[in-house]
mmCIF file of C-alpha atoms in Angstrom:
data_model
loop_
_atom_site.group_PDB
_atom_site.id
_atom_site.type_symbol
_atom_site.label_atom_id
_atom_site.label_comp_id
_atom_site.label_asym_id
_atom_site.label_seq_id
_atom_site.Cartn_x
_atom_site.Cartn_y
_atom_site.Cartn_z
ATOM 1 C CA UNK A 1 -12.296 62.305 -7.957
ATOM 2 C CA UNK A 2 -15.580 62.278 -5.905
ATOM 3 C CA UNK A 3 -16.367 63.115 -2.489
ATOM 4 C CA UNK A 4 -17.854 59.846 -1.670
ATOM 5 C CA UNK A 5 -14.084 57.966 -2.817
ATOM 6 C CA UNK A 6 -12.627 60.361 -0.742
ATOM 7 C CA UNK A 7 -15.035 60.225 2.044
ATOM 8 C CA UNK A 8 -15.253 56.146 1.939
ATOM 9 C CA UNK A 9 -11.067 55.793 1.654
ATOM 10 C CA UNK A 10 -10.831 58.090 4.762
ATOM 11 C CA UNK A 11 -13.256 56.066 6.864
ATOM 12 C CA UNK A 12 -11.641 52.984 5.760
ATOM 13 C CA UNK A 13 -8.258 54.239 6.820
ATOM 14 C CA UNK A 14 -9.679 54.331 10.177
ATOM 15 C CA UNK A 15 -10.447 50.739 11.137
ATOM 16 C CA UNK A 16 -8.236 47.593 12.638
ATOM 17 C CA UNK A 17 -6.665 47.681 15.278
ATOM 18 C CA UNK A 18 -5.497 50.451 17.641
ATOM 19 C CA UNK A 19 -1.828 51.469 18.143
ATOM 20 C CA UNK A 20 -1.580 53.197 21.776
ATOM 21 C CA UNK A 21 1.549 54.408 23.472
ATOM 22 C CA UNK A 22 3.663 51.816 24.566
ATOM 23 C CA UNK A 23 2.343 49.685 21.525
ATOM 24 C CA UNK A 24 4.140 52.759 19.888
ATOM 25 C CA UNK A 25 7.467 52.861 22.212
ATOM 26 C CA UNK A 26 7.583 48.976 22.041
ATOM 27 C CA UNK A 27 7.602 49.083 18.097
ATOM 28 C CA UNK A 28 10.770 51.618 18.123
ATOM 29 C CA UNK A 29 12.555 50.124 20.367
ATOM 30 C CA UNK A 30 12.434 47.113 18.327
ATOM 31 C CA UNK A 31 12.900 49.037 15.364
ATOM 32 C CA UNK A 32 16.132 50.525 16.687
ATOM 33 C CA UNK A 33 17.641 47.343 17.886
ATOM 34 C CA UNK A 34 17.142 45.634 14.352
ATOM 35 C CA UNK A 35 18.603 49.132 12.380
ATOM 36 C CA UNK A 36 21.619 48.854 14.590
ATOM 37 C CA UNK A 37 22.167 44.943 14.142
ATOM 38 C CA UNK A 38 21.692 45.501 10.346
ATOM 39 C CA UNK A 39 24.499 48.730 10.440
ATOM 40 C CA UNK A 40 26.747 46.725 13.240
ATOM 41 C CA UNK A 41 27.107 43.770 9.724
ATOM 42 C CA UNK A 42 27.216 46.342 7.035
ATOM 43 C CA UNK A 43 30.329 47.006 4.864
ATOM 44 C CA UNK A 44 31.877 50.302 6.211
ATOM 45 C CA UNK A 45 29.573 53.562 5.227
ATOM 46 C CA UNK A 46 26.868 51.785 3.654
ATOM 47 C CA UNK A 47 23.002 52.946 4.519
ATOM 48 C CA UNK A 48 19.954 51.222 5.756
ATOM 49 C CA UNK A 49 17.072 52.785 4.090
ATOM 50 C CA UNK A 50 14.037 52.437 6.673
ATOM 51 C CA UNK A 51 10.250 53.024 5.184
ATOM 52 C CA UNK A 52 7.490 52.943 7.170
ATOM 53 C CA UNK A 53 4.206 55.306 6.428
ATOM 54 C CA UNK A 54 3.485 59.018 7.500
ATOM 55 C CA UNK A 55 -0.301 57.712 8.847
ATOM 56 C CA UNK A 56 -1.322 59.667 11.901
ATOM 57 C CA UNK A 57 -3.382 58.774 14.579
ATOM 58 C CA UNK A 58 -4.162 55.626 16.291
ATOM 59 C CA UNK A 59 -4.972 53.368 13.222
ATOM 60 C CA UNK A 60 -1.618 52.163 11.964
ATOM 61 C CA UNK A 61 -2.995 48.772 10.486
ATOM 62 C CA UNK A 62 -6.003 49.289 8.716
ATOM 63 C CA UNK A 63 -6.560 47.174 5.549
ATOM 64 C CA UNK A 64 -6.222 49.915 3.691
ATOM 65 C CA UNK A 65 -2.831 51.216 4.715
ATOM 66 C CA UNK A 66 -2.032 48.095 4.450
ATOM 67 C CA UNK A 67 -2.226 47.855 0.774
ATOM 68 C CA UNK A 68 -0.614 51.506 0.702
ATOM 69 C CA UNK A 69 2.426 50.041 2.080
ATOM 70 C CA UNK A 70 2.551 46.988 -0.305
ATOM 71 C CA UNK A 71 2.497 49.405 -3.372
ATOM 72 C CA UNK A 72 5.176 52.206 -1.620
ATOM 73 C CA UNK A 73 7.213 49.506 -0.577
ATOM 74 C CA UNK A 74 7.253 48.307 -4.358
ATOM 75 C CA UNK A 75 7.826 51.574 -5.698
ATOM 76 C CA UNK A 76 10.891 51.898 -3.046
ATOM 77 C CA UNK A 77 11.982 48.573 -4.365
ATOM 78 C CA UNK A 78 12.001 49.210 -7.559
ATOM 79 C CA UNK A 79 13.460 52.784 -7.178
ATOM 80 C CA UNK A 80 15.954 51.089 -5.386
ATOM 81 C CA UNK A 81 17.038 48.180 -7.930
ATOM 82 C CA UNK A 82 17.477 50.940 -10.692
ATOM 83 C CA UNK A 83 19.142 54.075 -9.114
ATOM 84 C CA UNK A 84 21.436 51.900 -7.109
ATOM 85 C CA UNK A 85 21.948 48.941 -9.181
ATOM 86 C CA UNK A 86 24.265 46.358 -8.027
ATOM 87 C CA UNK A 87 24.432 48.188 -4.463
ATOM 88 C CA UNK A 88 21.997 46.847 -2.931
ATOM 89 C CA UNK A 89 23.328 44.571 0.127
ATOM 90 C CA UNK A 90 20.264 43.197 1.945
ATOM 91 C CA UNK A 91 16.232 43.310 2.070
ATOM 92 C CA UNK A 92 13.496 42.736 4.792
ATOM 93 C CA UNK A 93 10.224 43.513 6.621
ATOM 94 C CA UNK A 94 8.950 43.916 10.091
ATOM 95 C CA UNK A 95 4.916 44.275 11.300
ATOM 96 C CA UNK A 96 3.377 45.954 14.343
ATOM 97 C CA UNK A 97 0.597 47.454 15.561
ATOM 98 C CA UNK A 98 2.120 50.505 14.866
ATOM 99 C CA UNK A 99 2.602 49.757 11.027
ATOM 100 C CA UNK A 100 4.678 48.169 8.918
ATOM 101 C CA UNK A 101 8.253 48.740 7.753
ATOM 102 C CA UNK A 102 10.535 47.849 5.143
ATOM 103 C CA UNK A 103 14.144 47.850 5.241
ATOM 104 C CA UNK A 104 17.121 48.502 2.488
ATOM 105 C CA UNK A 105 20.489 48.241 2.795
ATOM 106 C CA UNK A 106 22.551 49.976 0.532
ATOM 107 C CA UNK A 107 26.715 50.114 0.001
ATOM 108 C CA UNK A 108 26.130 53.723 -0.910
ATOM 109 C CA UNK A 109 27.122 56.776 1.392
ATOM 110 C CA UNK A 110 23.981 58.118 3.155
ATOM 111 C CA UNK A 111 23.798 61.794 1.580
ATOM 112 C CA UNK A 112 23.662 60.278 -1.831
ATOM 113 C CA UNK A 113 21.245 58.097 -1.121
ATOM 114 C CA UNK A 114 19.157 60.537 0.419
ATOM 115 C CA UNK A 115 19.234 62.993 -1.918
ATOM 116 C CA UNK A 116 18.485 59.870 -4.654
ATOM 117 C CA UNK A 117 15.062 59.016 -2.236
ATOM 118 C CA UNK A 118 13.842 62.712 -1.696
ATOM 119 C CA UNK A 119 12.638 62.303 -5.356
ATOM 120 C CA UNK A 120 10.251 59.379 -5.033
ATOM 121 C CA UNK A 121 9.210 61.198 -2.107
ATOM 122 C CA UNK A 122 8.475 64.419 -3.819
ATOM 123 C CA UNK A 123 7.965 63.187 -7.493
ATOM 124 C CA UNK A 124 5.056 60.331 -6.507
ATOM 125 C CA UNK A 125 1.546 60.740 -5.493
ATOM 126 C CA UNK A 126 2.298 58.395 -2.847
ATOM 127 C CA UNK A 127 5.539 59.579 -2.088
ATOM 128 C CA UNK A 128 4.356 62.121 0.573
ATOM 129 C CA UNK A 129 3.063 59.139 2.860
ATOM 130 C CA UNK A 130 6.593 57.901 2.232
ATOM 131 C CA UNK A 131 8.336 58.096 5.676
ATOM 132 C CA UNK A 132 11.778 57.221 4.627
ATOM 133 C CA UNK A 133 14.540 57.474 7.123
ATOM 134 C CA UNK A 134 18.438 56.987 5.733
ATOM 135 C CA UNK A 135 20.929 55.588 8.674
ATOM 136 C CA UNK A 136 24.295 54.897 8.921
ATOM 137 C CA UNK A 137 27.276 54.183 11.620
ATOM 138 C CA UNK A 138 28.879 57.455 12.671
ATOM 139 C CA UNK A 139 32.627 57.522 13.605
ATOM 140 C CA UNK A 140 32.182 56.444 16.955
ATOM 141 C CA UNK A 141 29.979 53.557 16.235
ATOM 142 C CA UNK A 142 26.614 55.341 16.831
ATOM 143 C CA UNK A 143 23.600 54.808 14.333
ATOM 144 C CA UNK A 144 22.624 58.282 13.043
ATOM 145 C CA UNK A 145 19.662 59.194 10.504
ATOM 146 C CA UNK A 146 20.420 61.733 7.687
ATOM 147 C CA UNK A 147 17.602 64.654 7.515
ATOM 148 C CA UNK A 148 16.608 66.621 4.411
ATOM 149 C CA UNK A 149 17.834 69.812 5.619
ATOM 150 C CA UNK A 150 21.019 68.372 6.517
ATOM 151 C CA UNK A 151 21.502 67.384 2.758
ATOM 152 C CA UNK A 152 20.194 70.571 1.527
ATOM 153 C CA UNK A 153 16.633 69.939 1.051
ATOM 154 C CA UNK A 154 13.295 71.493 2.266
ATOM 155 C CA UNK A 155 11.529 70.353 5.024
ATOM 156 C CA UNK A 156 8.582 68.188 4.517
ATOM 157 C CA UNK A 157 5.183 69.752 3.739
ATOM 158 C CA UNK A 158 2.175 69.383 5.876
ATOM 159 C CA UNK A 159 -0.509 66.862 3.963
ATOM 160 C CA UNK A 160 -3.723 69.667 4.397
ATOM 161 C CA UNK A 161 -1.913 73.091 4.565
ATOM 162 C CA UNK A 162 1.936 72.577 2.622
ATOM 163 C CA UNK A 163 3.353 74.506 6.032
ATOM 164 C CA UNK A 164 6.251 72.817 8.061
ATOM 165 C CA UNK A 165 4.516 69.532 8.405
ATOM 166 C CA UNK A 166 6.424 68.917 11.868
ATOM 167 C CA UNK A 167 5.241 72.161 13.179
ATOM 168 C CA UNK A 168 1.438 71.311 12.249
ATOM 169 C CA UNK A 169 1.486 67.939 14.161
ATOM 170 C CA UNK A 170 3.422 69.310 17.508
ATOM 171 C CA UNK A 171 -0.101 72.375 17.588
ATOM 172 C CA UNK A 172 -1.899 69.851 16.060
ATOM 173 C CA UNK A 173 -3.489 72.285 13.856
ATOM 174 C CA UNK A 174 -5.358 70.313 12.322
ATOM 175 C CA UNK A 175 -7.982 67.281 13.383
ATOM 176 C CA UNK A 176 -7.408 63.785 12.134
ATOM 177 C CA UNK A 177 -10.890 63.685 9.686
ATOM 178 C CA UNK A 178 -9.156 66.750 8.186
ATOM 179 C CA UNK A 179 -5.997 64.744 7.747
ATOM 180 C CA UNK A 180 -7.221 61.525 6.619
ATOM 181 C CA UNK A 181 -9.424 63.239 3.637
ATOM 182 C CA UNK A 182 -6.228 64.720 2.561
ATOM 183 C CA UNK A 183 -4.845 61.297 2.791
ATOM 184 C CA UNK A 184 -7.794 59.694 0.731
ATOM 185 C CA UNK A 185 -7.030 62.280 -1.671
ATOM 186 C CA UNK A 186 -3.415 61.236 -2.314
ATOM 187 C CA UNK A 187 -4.712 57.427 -2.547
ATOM 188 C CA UNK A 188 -7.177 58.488 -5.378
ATOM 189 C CA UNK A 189 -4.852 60.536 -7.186
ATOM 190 C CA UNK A 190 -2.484 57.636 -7.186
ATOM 191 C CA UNK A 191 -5.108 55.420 -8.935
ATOM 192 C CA UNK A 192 -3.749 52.253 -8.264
ATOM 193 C CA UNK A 193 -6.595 51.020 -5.784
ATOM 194 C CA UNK A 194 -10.014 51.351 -6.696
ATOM 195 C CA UNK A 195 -13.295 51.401 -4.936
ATOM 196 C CA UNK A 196 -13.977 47.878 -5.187
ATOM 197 C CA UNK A 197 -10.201 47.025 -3.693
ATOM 198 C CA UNK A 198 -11.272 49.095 -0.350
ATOM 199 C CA UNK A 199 -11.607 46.810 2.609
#
């Protein structure tokens, strides 16, 4: 790894175009209202595994996280095909300024299907950048996402320090060059793209 691979991959990950606030609000609302149409025709306890990327900041759409999706949304698909073979139900995509998603649906109960994901999450070098969300119909009818904690796991690490990574972004403890080097670094360590695949 050099400093100039990391240095170049973090600068690239901060072009295209900018995600603001109600870009942001717009993009879950929409998100919501597809995750509950997808539940409302699923068989009865199945889970709609939801991937989108941990990329922080205003630059959701940048070439480059671009092509980080395409290969964590592979590795989720193929993940997927092999640890729950014959289960899954449906597949598709949705793009926004504020990034793009991918969308699973399982006929699997949500805590086993969680606990199955948290290892491509912890076990890949991209699987940090992996923000993978596990939903299912409650009782009443109401779409509910299954935490870590809540399945027995740790809480996610932050990407510079490996502290409570929700805790560093609410004091923002750390700035977003800081962030995106420790980004760049996961990228390289990956080794799938190389320099002359950087937009």
């Amino acid at each position: 790894m050099t400093i100039d691979t990391v240095k170049k991959l973090s600068q690239a990950l901060q072009t295209g175009p900018l995600c603001n606030l109600e870009d942001a609000l717009d993009s879950r609302e929409a998100r919501a209202s597809l995750q509950e149409a997808w539940l409302n025709q699923a068989p009865v306890g199945a889970t709609l595994i939801a991937l989108k990327l941990n990329m922080p900041g205003p630059y959701k759409r940048s070439p480059l996280s671009d092509q980080v999706f395409d290969l964590a949304k592979s590795d989720l698909q193929d993940y997927c095909r092999e640890t729950f073979a014959g289960a899954v139900v449906k597949e598709g995509g949705r793009s926004s300024l504020a990034g793009r998603e991918y969308f699973i649906l399982v006929d699997q109960a949500a805590s086993e299907v969680k606990s199955c994901l948290v290892e491509l999450e912890e076990e890949t070098d991209l699987g940090r950048l992996m923000d993978i969300d596990c939903l299912y119909m409650d009782e009443a009818g109401q779409q509910e996402s299954l935490s870590r904690v809540q399945v027995g796991l740790p809480k996610r690490k932050c990407f510079v320090c490996q502290r409570d990574a929700k805790l560093c972004a609410r004091s923002r403890q750390h700035d977003f060059d800081t962030i995106y080097q420790a980004i760049a670094k996961m990228i390289v360590e990956d080794g799938r793209i190389q320099d002359e695949e950087i937009n």
